[in-house]
Amino acid sequence: MRWIRLSRKTLLRLKRTTEIEWKLHGVLSASADKRRGCFSVVEGTMASTSDADASDLESIRRKLMKGLASSWEEVVKIYEQDPRAHKVQIGSPKNTALHIAVSSGREDIVERLVKSIAKNGNPVDVLSIGNKDQNNPLHLGASLGSISMCRCITDECKELLGRRNRESDTPLLRAVRYGKKDVFLWLYDMCEGNTAHGYFRNEYGETILHLAIESGRMDLAFQIICKQEDLMDSVHRRGIFPLHVGKSPLDVLAEKPTAFRSGIHLGWFNKIIYHCISVEELIPAGTSKAKKNFFQELWKLIKLPGKSKKQLDPENPEEGQGIEHHGHNSSNIGAQGHKPFPSKYGRCLRFKPDKKAKREKEMHIWSLQILNKLLERAARCTYEMSPKMIRQTHIITAFIQNWGMTAILLASGNGIVEMVEKILQLFPMAIYHTDDNNLNIALKAVENRQSHIYDFLLNSSLLHREVLFHAVDYGENNALHLAGRLASDRHLQHIPTSMLQMQWEVKWYQVCKTQAKI
């Protein structure tokens, strides 16, 4: 090993350098300890502050819960005294006190809470708070159908008209989903500009017209058509033509057989009542109503025995008022001292159908109005198309027929005679539409046991009618093969016993065999 000799000066220099390094290390470590202590103090201060805020919010939450259980006045007082209460969410639904007030229908309380929110801070931040389902107070007000609550909220924050919840619904869509026609018309008037058109559709492609027809609110659907005619062409993102592509409003209507008279069964007595019910057709909102029927006006002047002014029907207080204006008395007797007609006939004339029958006929009449509007729009769009657009439509139609069903096929399978008849009148070539199994409208009617559609096709004067009944599907099954199959449970559940079900199936097979001459 080789040794290196160092001088005395070099050794002293190394010793001094080492002492300086140790001193610096001590100073730095001390300063690090001081900084560490300062940071720990700051962190402790912040933690104590956050704990204090959390405890304050928890106490506010408890006060609000106590106020909600006892008196709304306490809740209003808390909102006015402490602005932090505006954003406090209560329980697992994460509703604020304003959400709960709107859901409870307390219009006066909602107005006071919104005023206190507007005074003490930025109302947009507070009113935009959503609950667990991302519904803000305007969503809830539109769902309940309260115009006053919606007006109170939109006066402070009009931006809420475009906010969406977890289901991608705007307040407009929410009002239509729950069938609140008056609120929808009011919110529609509040929307301005072209940006409002985006409020009518959710991210799944459903529009307010789809939702109105699907929920059976035909009066609301009619008003939507009058307000926004272009929504009749709206479909899901897969297509552009209302009769062939995607799920259009006409397709939604074709999936509701009970919306038409041919989709329900009535006994002989109910048929009489049904035809005696008078239903007015829908008119656009804001227009004057048509003149009443002459016979309805005359009926008010007819005196019915046994019904005095004191015993007027509370549902129709106008009945009997016309009698008094013409100088008649409820105890009047004819000129010969006899009653005009026996009282039992008067009871028959005063017969009123139940509300269910009236609602059914309203649904049927209004559905026909919507059907006519949709088909007129489809026919107008077809005739106004350019040759290039028509060629594209034929290509799309051929593609859709390979995997989906058109509106006429849906109507045939569901037994809606009115829709099948009107579509064939406007679009005769729709007789050749087939689904993904190559079933046309006649085969769909046979497979689904729709006797009304089958009789209509047999007795109609359509061109190439014989082609319908002699067609086959991809399995080489004609109408007689399909009639020989056992029907699904959906069609047999209305027949009580197995014996009657088998008898009906045999009779259906014989009808298809003899009438179509297959």
Coordinates of C-alpha atoms in Angstrom, one line a residue:
M1 CA 0.0 0.0 0.0
R2 CA 1.3 3.4 -0.9
W3 CA 1.1 6.1 1.8
I4 CA 0.6 9.8 1.1
R5 CA 2.3 12.3 3.5
L6 CA 0.4 15.5 4.2
S7 CA 1.9 18.6 5.5
R8 CA 0.8 20.2 8.8
K9 CA -0.8 23.2 7.0
T10 CA -3.0 20.9 4.9
L11 CA -4.2 19.0 7.9
L12 CA -5.2 22.2 9.7
R13 CA -7.0 23.5 6.6
L14 CA -9.1 20.2 6.4
K15 CA -9.9 20.4 10.1
R16 CA -11.3 24.0 9.8
T17 CA -13.4 23.1 6.8
T18 CA -15.0 20.2 8.6
E19 CA -15.8 22.3 11.6
I20 CA -17.5 24.9 9.4
E21 CA -19.6 22.3 7.7
W22 CA -20.8 20.9 11.0
K23 CA -21.8 24.4 12.2
L24 CA -23.7 25.1 9.0
H25 CA -25.5 21.7 9.3
G26 CA -26.6 22.7 12.8
V27 CA -27.9 26.1 11.7
L28 CA -29.8 24.6 8.8
S29 CA -31.3 21.9 10.9
A30 CA -32.4 24.4 13.5
S31 CA -34.0 26.7 10.9
A32 CA -35.7 23.6 9.4
D33 CA -37.1 22.7 12.8
K34 CA -38.4 26.3 13.1
R35 CA -40.1 26.2 9.7
R36 CA -41.6 22.8 10.4
G37 CA -43.0 24.3 13.6
C38 CA -44.5 27.2 11.8
F39 CA -46.1 25.0 9.2
S40 CA -47.6 22.8 11.9
V41 CA -49.0 25.9 13.6
V42 CA -50.6 27.1 10.3
E43 CA -52.0 23.6 9.5
G44 CA -53.4 23.4 13.0
T45 CA -55.0 26.8 12.6
M46 CA -56.6 25.8 9.2
A47 CA -57.8 22.5 10.6
S48 CA -59.4 24.3 13.6
T49 CA -61.1 26.8 11.2
S50 CA -62.5 24.1 8.9
D51 CA -63.7 22.2 11.9
A52 CA -65.4 25.3 13.2
D53 CA -67.1 25.9 9.8
A54 CA -68.2 22.3 9.6
S55 CA -69.7 22.5 13.1
D56 CA -71.5 25.8 12.2
L57 CA -72.9 24.3 9.0
E58 CA -74.0 21.2 11.0
S59 CA -75.8 23.5 13.5
I60 CA -77.5 25.4 10.6
R61 CA -78.6 22.1 9.1
R62 CA -80.1 21.0 12.4
K63 CA -81.9 24.3 12.8
L64 CA -83.3 24.0 9.3
M65 CA -84.5 20.4 9.9
K66 CA -86.1 21.6 13.2
G67 CA -87.8 24.4 11.4
L68 CA -89.1 22.2 8.6
A69 CA -90.6 19.9 11.1
S70 CA -92.3 22.7 13.1
S71 CA -92.9 26.0 11.2
W72 CA -91.9 27.5 7.8
E73 CA -91.5 30.9 9.5
E74 CA -88.4 29.6 11.3
V75 CA -86.9 28.5 8.0
V76 CA -87.5 31.9 6.4
K77 CA -86.0 33.6 9.4
I78 CA -82.9 31.4 9.2
Y79 CA -82.6 32.2 5.4
E80 CA -82.8 35.9 6.2
Q81 CA -80.3 35.9 9.1
D82 CA -77.6 33.6 7.7
P83 CA -76.8 33.4 4.0
R84 CA -74.8 30.2 4.5
A85 CA -78.1 28.4 5.0
H86 CA -79.0 29.0 1.4
K87 CA -76.6 26.3 0.2
V88 CA -77.1 23.8 3.0
Q89 CA -78.4 20.4 1.7
I90 CA -80.5 18.2 3.9
G91 CA -80.6 14.4 4.0
S92 CA -79.6 11.9 1.4
P93 CA -81.8 13.5 -1.4
K94 CA -79.6 16.6 -0.9
N95 CA -82.5 19.0 -1.1
T96 CA -82.1 22.5 0.1
A97 CA -84.9 24.2 2.1
L98 CA -86.0 25.8 -1.1
H99 CA -86.2 22.4 -2.9
I100 CA -88.5 21.2 -0.1
A101 CA -90.7 24.3 -0.2
V102 CA -91.2 23.9 -3.9
S103 CA -91.9 20.2 -3.6
S104 CA -94.5 21.0 -0.8
G105 CA -96.3 23.5 -3.1
R106 CA -95.8 26.4 -0.6
E107 CA -95.9 29.2 -3.1
D108 CA -95.8 32.0 -0.5
I109 CA -92.8 30.5 1.3
V110 CA -91.0 30.0 -2.0
E111 CA -91.4 33.6 -2.9
R112 CA -90.0 34.8 0.5
L113 CA -87.1 32.4 0.3
V114 CA -86.2 33.5 -3.2
K115 CA -86.3 37.1 -2.1
S116 CA -84.0 36.5 0.8
I117 CA -81.6 34.7 -1.5
A118 CA -81.6 37.6 -4.0
K119 CA -80.9 40.1 -1.2
N120 CA -78.0 38.3 0.5
G121 CA -75.9 37.1 -2.4
N122 CA -75.7 35.9 -6.0
P123 CA -79.0 34.1 -6.8
V124 CA -77.6 32.2 -9.7
D125 CA -75.2 30.2 -7.6
V126 CA -77.9 29.3 -5.0
L127 CA -80.8 28.7 -7.4
S128 CA -78.6 26.5 -9.7
I129 CA -78.0 24.0 -6.9
G130 CA -79.3 20.5 -7.8
N131 CA -80.3 17.7 -5.5
K132 CA -79.4 14.1 -5.8
D133 CA -81.1 13.9 -9.2
Q134 CA -79.6 17.3 -10.3
N135 CA -83.1 18.9 -10.2
N136 CA -83.0 22.5 -9.4
P137 CA -86.0 24.4 -7.9
L138 CA -87.3 25.3 -11.4
H139 CA -87.3 21.6 -12.4
L140 CA -89.5 20.8 -9.4
G141 CA -91.8 23.8 -10.0
A142 CA -92.3 22.7 -13.6
S143 CA -93.0 19.1 -12.5
L144 CA -95.7 20.4 -10.1
G145 CA -97.3 22.7 -12.6
S146 CA -97.0 25.9 -10.6
I147 CA -96.7 29.0 -12.8
S148 CA -96.3 31.3 -9.8
M149 CA -93.3 29.4 -8.4
C150 CA -91.7 29.2 -11.9
R151 CA -92.2 32.9 -12.4
C152 CA -90.7 33.7 -9.0
I153 CA -87.6 31.7 -9.7
T154 CA -87.0 32.8 -13.3
D155 CA -87.4 36.4 -12.4
E156 CA -84.1 36.1 -10.4
C157 CA -82.3 33.5 -12.6
K158 CA -83.6 33.0 -16.2
E159 CA -80.5 30.9 -17.0
L160 CA -82.2 28.0 -15.3
L161 CA -84.4 27.4 -18.4
G162 CA -81.4 25.7 -20.1
R163 CA -80.1 23.7 -17.1
R164 CA -80.5 19.9 -17.3
N165 CA -80.9 17.2 -14.6
R166 CA -79.5 13.7 -14.4
E167 CA -82.0 12.5 -17.1
S168 CA -80.9 15.4 -19.4
D169 CA -84.3 17.1 -19.0
T170 CA -84.7 20.9 -19.1
P171 CA -87.6 22.4 -17.1
L172 CA -89.6 22.5 -20.4
L173 CA -89.1 18.7 -20.9
R174 CA -89.9 18.2 -17.2
A175 CA -93.2 20.0 -17.6
V176 CA -94.1 17.9 -20.7
R177 CA -93.1 14.7 -19.0
Y178 CA -95.6 15.3 -16.2
G179 CA -98.3 16.7 -18.5
K180 CA -98.4 20.3 -17.2
K181 CA -99.8 22.1 -20.2
D182 CA -100.2 25.5 -18.7
V183 CA -96.6 25.6 -17.3
F184 CA -95.3 24.4 -20.6
L185 CA -97.0 27.2 -22.5
W186 CA -95.7 29.8 -20.0
L187 CA -92.1 28.4 -20.1
Y188 CA -92.3 28.3 -23.9
D189 CA -93.1 32.0 -23.9
M190 CA -90.2 32.7 -21.6
C191 CA -87.7 31.1 -24.0
E192 CA -86.1 33.5 -26.5
G193 CA -84.0 33.1 -29.6
N194 CA -82.7 30.1 -31.4
T195 CA -81.0 28.8 -28.3
A196 CA -84.4 27.8 -26.9
H197 CA -84.7 25.1 -29.6
G198 CA -82.1 23.1 -27.7
Y199 CA -84.3 23.1 -24.7
F200 CA -86.9 20.9 -26.5
R201 CA -84.6 17.8 -26.9
N202 CA -82.6 15.7 -24.4
E203 CA -79.3 13.9 -25.1
Y204 CA -81.2 10.7 -26.1
G205 CA -82.9 12.4 -29.1
E206 CA -86.3 12.6 -27.5
T207 CA -88.2 15.8 -28.0
I208 CA -91.1 17.4 -26.1
L209 CA -93.4 16.0 -28.8
H210 CA -92.1 12.4 -28.3
L211 CA -92.7 12.7 -24.5
A212 CA -96.2 14.2 -24.8
I213 CA -97.4 11.5 -27.2
E214 CA -95.8 8.7 -25.2
S215 CA -97.4 9.9 -21.9
G216 CA -100.8 10.1 -23.6
R217 CA -101.2 13.9 -23.3
M218 CA -102.7 14.5 -26.7
D219 CA -103.9 18.0 -25.9
L220 CA -100.4 19.0 -24.9
A221 CA -99.0 17.3 -28.0
F222 CA -101.3 19.3 -30.2
Q223 CA -100.2 22.6 -28.7
I224 CA -96.6 21.6 -29.2
I225 CA -97.3 20.9 -32.9
C226 CA -98.9 24.3 -33.3
K227 CA -95.9 26.0 -31.6
Q228 CA -93.1 24.0 -33.2
E229 CA -94.1 22.3 -36.5
D230 CA -90.5 21.3 -37.2
L231 CA -90.7 18.8 -34.3
M232 CA -93.0 16.6 -36.3
D233 CA -89.9 15.8 -38.4
S234 CA -87.7 15.0 -35.4
V235 CA -86.3 11.6 -35.0
H236 CA -83.5 10.0 -33.1
R237 CA -80.0 10.6 -34.3
R238 CA -80.2 7.7 -36.8
G239 CA -82.3 9.4 -39.5
I240 CA -84.1 12.3 -41.0
F241 CA -87.5 11.2 -42.5
P242 CA -90.5 10.9 -40.2
L243 CA -92.1 7.8 -41.8
H244 CA -89.1 5.6 -42.2
V245 CA -86.1 6.4 -40.1
G246 CA -85.5 6.2 -36.3
K247 CA -88.3 6.6 -33.8
S248 CA -90.4 9.5 -35.0
P249 CA -93.5 10.9 -33.2
L250 CA -95.6 8.9 -35.7
D251 CA -93.8 5.7 -34.5
V252 CA -94.5 6.6 -30.9
L253 CA -98.2 7.1 -31.8
A254 CA -98.3 3.8 -33.6
E255 CA -97.2 2.1 -30.4
K256 CA -100.3 3.3 -28.5
P257 CA -103.3 1.3 -29.8
T258 CA -105.6 2.5 -26.9
A259 CA -105.2 6.0 -28.2
F260 CA -107.6 5.1 -31.1
R261 CA -111.2 3.7 -31.2
S262 CA -110.1 0.5 -32.9
G263 CA -107.7 -0.3 -30.1
I264 CA -110.4 -0.8 -27.4
H265 CA -113.3 -3.1 -27.0
L266 CA -116.7 -1.8 -26.0
G267 CA -119.9 -3.7 -25.1
W268 CA -123.2 -2.8 -26.8
F269 CA -124.3 -0.5 -23.9
N270 CA -120.9 1.3 -23.7
K271 CA -121.0 1.8 -27.5
I272 CA -124.3 3.7 -27.1
I273 CA -122.8 5.8 -24.4
Y274 CA -119.6 6.3 -26.4
H275 CA -121.5 7.7 -29.4
C276 CA -123.6 10.0 -27.2
I277 CA -120.6 11.8 -25.8
S278 CA -119.7 15.1 -27.4
V279 CA -116.1 16.1 -27.6
E280 CA -114.7 19.4 -29.0
E281 CA -111.7 19.3 -31.3
L282 CA -108.5 21.0 -30.1
I283 CA -107.6 24.4 -31.3
P284 CA -104.3 26.3 -31.0
A285 CA -103.8 28.1 -27.7
G286 CA -104.6 31.8 -27.8
T287 CA -107.3 31.5 -30.5
S288 CA -111.0 32.0 -30.0
K289 CA -113.0 28.9 -29.6
A290 CA -115.4 27.8 -32.2
K291 CA -119.1 28.5 -31.8
K292 CA -121.0 25.9 -29.7
N293 CA -123.3 23.4 -31.3
F294 CA -126.8 24.6 -31.8
F295 CA -128.2 21.5 -30.0
Q296 CA -126.0 22.2 -27.0
E297 CA -127.3 25.7 -26.7
L298 CA -130.9 24.5 -27.2
W299 CA -130.4 21.9 -24.5
K300 CA -129.8 24.7 -21.9
L301 CA -133.2 26.1 -22.6
I302 CA -135.0 22.7 -22.1
K303 CA -136.7 22.4 -18.8
L304 CA -136.1 19.1 -17.1
P305 CA -138.7 18.1 -14.5
G306 CA -137.6 17.5 -10.9
K307 CA -134.7 19.9 -11.1
S308 CA -135.3 23.3 -9.5
K309 CA -133.0 26.2 -9.2
K310 CA -132.1 25.2 -5.6
Q311 CA -131.1 21.7 -6.8
L312 CA -128.8 22.6 -9.6
D313 CA -126.0 20.2 -10.3
P314 CA -122.8 21.7 -8.8
E315 CA -120.8 20.4 -11.7
N316 CA -122.9 22.2 -14.3
P317 CA -124.3 25.3 -12.5
E318 CA -125.2 26.8 -15.9
E319 CA -127.9 24.2 -16.4
G320 CA -131.3 25.6 -15.5
Q321 CA -130.2 29.2 -15.6
G322 CA -131.6 29.6 -19.1
I323 CA -135.0 28.5 -17.7
E324 CA -135.3 31.4 -15.3
H325 CA -134.3 33.9 -17.9
H326 CA -137.3 32.9 -20.0
G327 CA -139.8 33.2 -17.2
H328 CA -140.2 29.5 -16.4
N329 CA -140.5 28.0 -13.0
S330 CA -139.3 24.6 -11.9
S331 CA -142.8 23.6 -11.0
N332 CA -144.3 24.6 -14.3
I333 CA -146.9 22.2 -15.8
G334 CA -148.1 21.9 -19.3
A335 CA -151.1 23.9 -20.7
Q336 CA -153.4 20.9 -20.2
G337 CA -152.3 20.4 -16.5
H338 CA -149.9 17.6 -17.3
K339 CA -146.2 17.3 -17.1
P340 CA -144.3 17.6 -20.4
F341 CA -143.0 14.0 -20.0
P342 CA -142.7 11.5 -17.2
S343 CA -140.0 12.0 -14.7
K344 CA -138.2 8.7 -15.6
Y345 CA -137.6 10.1 -19.1
G346 CA -136.2 13.2 -17.5
R347 CA -133.7 11.1 -15.6
C348 CA -132.6 9.4 -18.8
L349 CA -132.1 12.8 -20.4
R350 CA -130.1 14.0 -17.5
F351 CA -127.8 11.0 -17.7
K352 CA -124.2 11.9 -17.7
P353 CA -121.4 9.5 -18.8
D354 CA -118.6 8.8 -16.4
K355 CA -115.3 10.7 -16.7
K356 CA -113.5 7.6 -17.9
A357 CA -115.6 7.3 -21.0
K358 CA -115.3 11.0 -21.7
R359 CA -111.5 10.8 -21.4
E360 CA -111.4 7.8 -23.7
K361 CA -113.3 9.6 -26.4
E362 CA -111.2 12.7 -26.0
M363 CA -108.1 10.6 -26.4
H364 CA -109.5 9.1 -29.6
I365 CA -110.6 12.3 -31.2
W366 CA -107.5 14.2 -30.3
S367 CA -105.2 11.3 -31.5
L368 CA -106.9 11.5 -34.9
Q369 CA -106.1 15.2 -35.0
I370 CA -102.5 14.6 -34.3
L371 CA -102.3 11.7 -36.8
N372 CA -103.7 14.0 -39.5
K373 CA -101.2 16.7 -38.6
L374 CA -98.2 14.3 -38.7
L375 CA -99.3 12.7 -42.0
E376 CA -100.0 16.0 -43.7
R377 CA -96.5 17.2 -42.7
A378 CA -94.9 14.0 -44.0
A379 CA -96.8 14.2 -47.3
R380 CA -95.8 17.9 -47.7
C381 CA -92.2 17.1 -47.0
T382 CA -92.2 14.3 -49.5
Y383 CA -93.7 16.5 -52.3
E384 CA -91.3 19.4 -51.6
M385 CA -88.2 17.2 -51.6
S386 CA -85.6 17.7 -54.4
P387 CA -84.9 14.7 -56.7
K388 CA -81.6 14.2 -54.9
M389 CA -83.3 14.1 -51.5
I390 CA -85.9 11.6 -52.8
R391 CA -83.1 9.3 -54.0
Q392 CA -81.5 9.5 -50.6
T393 CA -84.8 8.7 -48.9
H394 CA -85.3 5.6 -51.0
I395 CA -81.9 4.4 -50.1
I396 CA -82.5 5.0 -46.4
T397 CA -85.9 3.3 -46.6
A398 CA -84.4 0.2 -48.2
F399 CA -81.8 0.1 -45.4
I400 CA -84.3 0.5 -42.7
Q401 CA -86.5 -2.2 -44.1
N402 CA -83.7 -4.7 -43.6
W403 CA -83.5 -4.2 -39.8
G404 CA -86.4 -2.1 -38.5
M405 CA -90.2 -1.4 -38.7
T406 CA -92.0 1.6 -40.2
A407 CA -95.0 3.3 -38.7
I408 CA -97.5 1.3 -40.8
L409 CA -96.0 -2.0 -39.7
L410 CA -96.2 -0.9 -36.0
A411 CA -99.8 0.2 -36.5
S412 CA -100.7 -3.1 -38.2
G413 CA -99.2 -5.2 -35.5
N414 CA -101.0 -3.2 -32.8
G415 CA -104.4 -3.2 -34.6
I416 CA -104.7 0.6 -35.3
V417 CA -107.0 0.6 -38.4
E418 CA -107.2 4.4 -38.6
M419 CA -103.5 4.8 -39.0
V420 CA -103.1 2.0 -41.5
E421 CA -105.9 3.4 -43.6
K422 CA -104.7 7.0 -43.6
I423 CA -101.1 6.0 -44.4
L424 CA -102.1 3.9 -47.3
Q425 CA -104.3 6.8 -48.6
L426 CA -101.3 9.2 -48.6
F427 CA -98.5 6.7 -49.3
P428 CA -99.8 3.8 -51.4
M429 CA -96.3 2.3 -51.8
A430 CA -96.2 1.7 -48.0
I431 CA -98.1 -1.5 -48.8
Y432 CA -94.7 -3.0 -49.7
H433 CA -93.0 -2.2 -46.4
T434 CA -91.6 -5.2 -44.5
D435 CA -89.8 -5.7 -41.3
D436 CA -86.5 -7.6 -40.6
N437 CA -88.3 -11.0 -41.0
N438 CA -89.9 -9.9 -44.3
L439 CA -93.4 -9.6 -42.8
N440 CA -95.7 -7.1 -44.5
I441 CA -98.8 -5.5 -43.0
A442 CA -101.0 -8.5 -43.8
L443 CA -98.6 -11.0 -42.3
K444 CA -98.2 -8.7 -39.2
A445 CA -101.9 -8.6 -38.7
V446 CA -102.2 -12.4 -39.0
E447 CA -99.3 -13.1 -36.7
N448 CA -100.6 -10.7 -34.0
R449 CA -104.3 -11.8 -34.4
Q450 CA -105.5 -8.3 -35.4
S451 CA -108.8 -9.2 -37.0
H452 CA -109.8 -5.5 -37.7
I453 CA -106.7 -4.9 -39.8
Y454 CA -107.3 -8.3 -41.6
D455 CA -110.9 -7.4 -42.4
F456 CA -109.9 -3.9 -43.6
L457 CA -107.3 -5.3 -46.0
L458 CA -109.6 -7.9 -47.3
N459 CA -112.4 -5.5 -48.0
S460 CA -110.3 -2.6 -49.3
S461 CA -109.8 -1.7 -52.9
L462 CA -106.0 -1.6 -52.8
L463 CA -103.8 -2.4 -55.7
H464 CA -101.8 -5.6 -55.5
R465 CA -104.0 -6.7 -52.6
E466 CA -103.5 -10.4 -53.5
V467 CA -99.7 -9.9 -53.2
L468 CA -100.1 -9.1 -49.5
F469 CA -101.8 -12.4 -48.5
H470 CA -99.6 -14.6 -50.7
A471 CA -96.3 -13.2 -49.5
V472 CA -93.9 -15.2 -47.4
D473 CA -91.3 -14.3 -44.8
Y474 CA -87.7 -15.4 -44.7
G475 CA -88.7 -18.7 -43.3
E476 CA -91.0 -19.4 -46.3
N477 CA -94.1 -19.0 -44.0
N478 CA -97.2 -17.6 -45.5
A479 CA -100.3 -16.2 -43.7
L480 CA -101.7 -19.7 -43.1
H481 CA -98.5 -20.9 -41.5
L482 CA -98.6 -17.9 -39.2
A483 CA -102.2 -18.4 -38.3
G484 CA -101.5 -22.0 -37.4
R485 CA -98.9 -21.0 -34.8
L486 CA -99.9 -20.6 -31.2
A487 CA -100.4 -16.9 -30.4
S488 CA -98.3 -15.3 -27.8
D489 CA -99.5 -14.8 -24.2
R490 CA -100.2 -11.1 -24.9
H491 CA -103.0 -12.0 -27.2
L492 CA -104.4 -15.0 -25.3
Q493 CA -104.5 -13.5 -21.8
H494 CA -107.9 -11.9 -22.6
I495 CA -109.5 -15.3 -23.2
P496 CA -110.3 -17.0 -19.9
T497 CA -109.8 -20.7 -20.3
S498 CA -107.6 -23.0 -22.4
M499 CA -110.5 -24.5 -24.2
L500 CA -111.8 -21.1 -25.4
Q501 CA -108.2 -20.2 -26.4
M502 CA -107.9 -23.3 -28.5
Q503 CA -111.4 -22.7 -30.0
W504 CA -110.4 -19.1 -30.9
E505 CA -107.1 -20.3 -32.5
V506 CA -109.0 -22.9 -34.6
K507 CA -111.5 -20.3 -35.7
W508 CA -108.8 -17.8 -36.6
Y509 CA -107.1 -20.4 -38.8
Q510 CA -110.3 -21.2 -40.6
V511 CA -111.0 -17.5 -41.2
C512 CA -107.6 -17.0 -42.7
K513 CA -107.9 -20.1 -44.9
T514 CA -111.3 -19.3 -46.3
Q515 CA -111.3 -15.6 -46.7
A516 CA -107.9 -15.1 -48.1
K517 CA -108.1 -18.3 -50.2
I518 CA -104.5 -19.3 -49.5

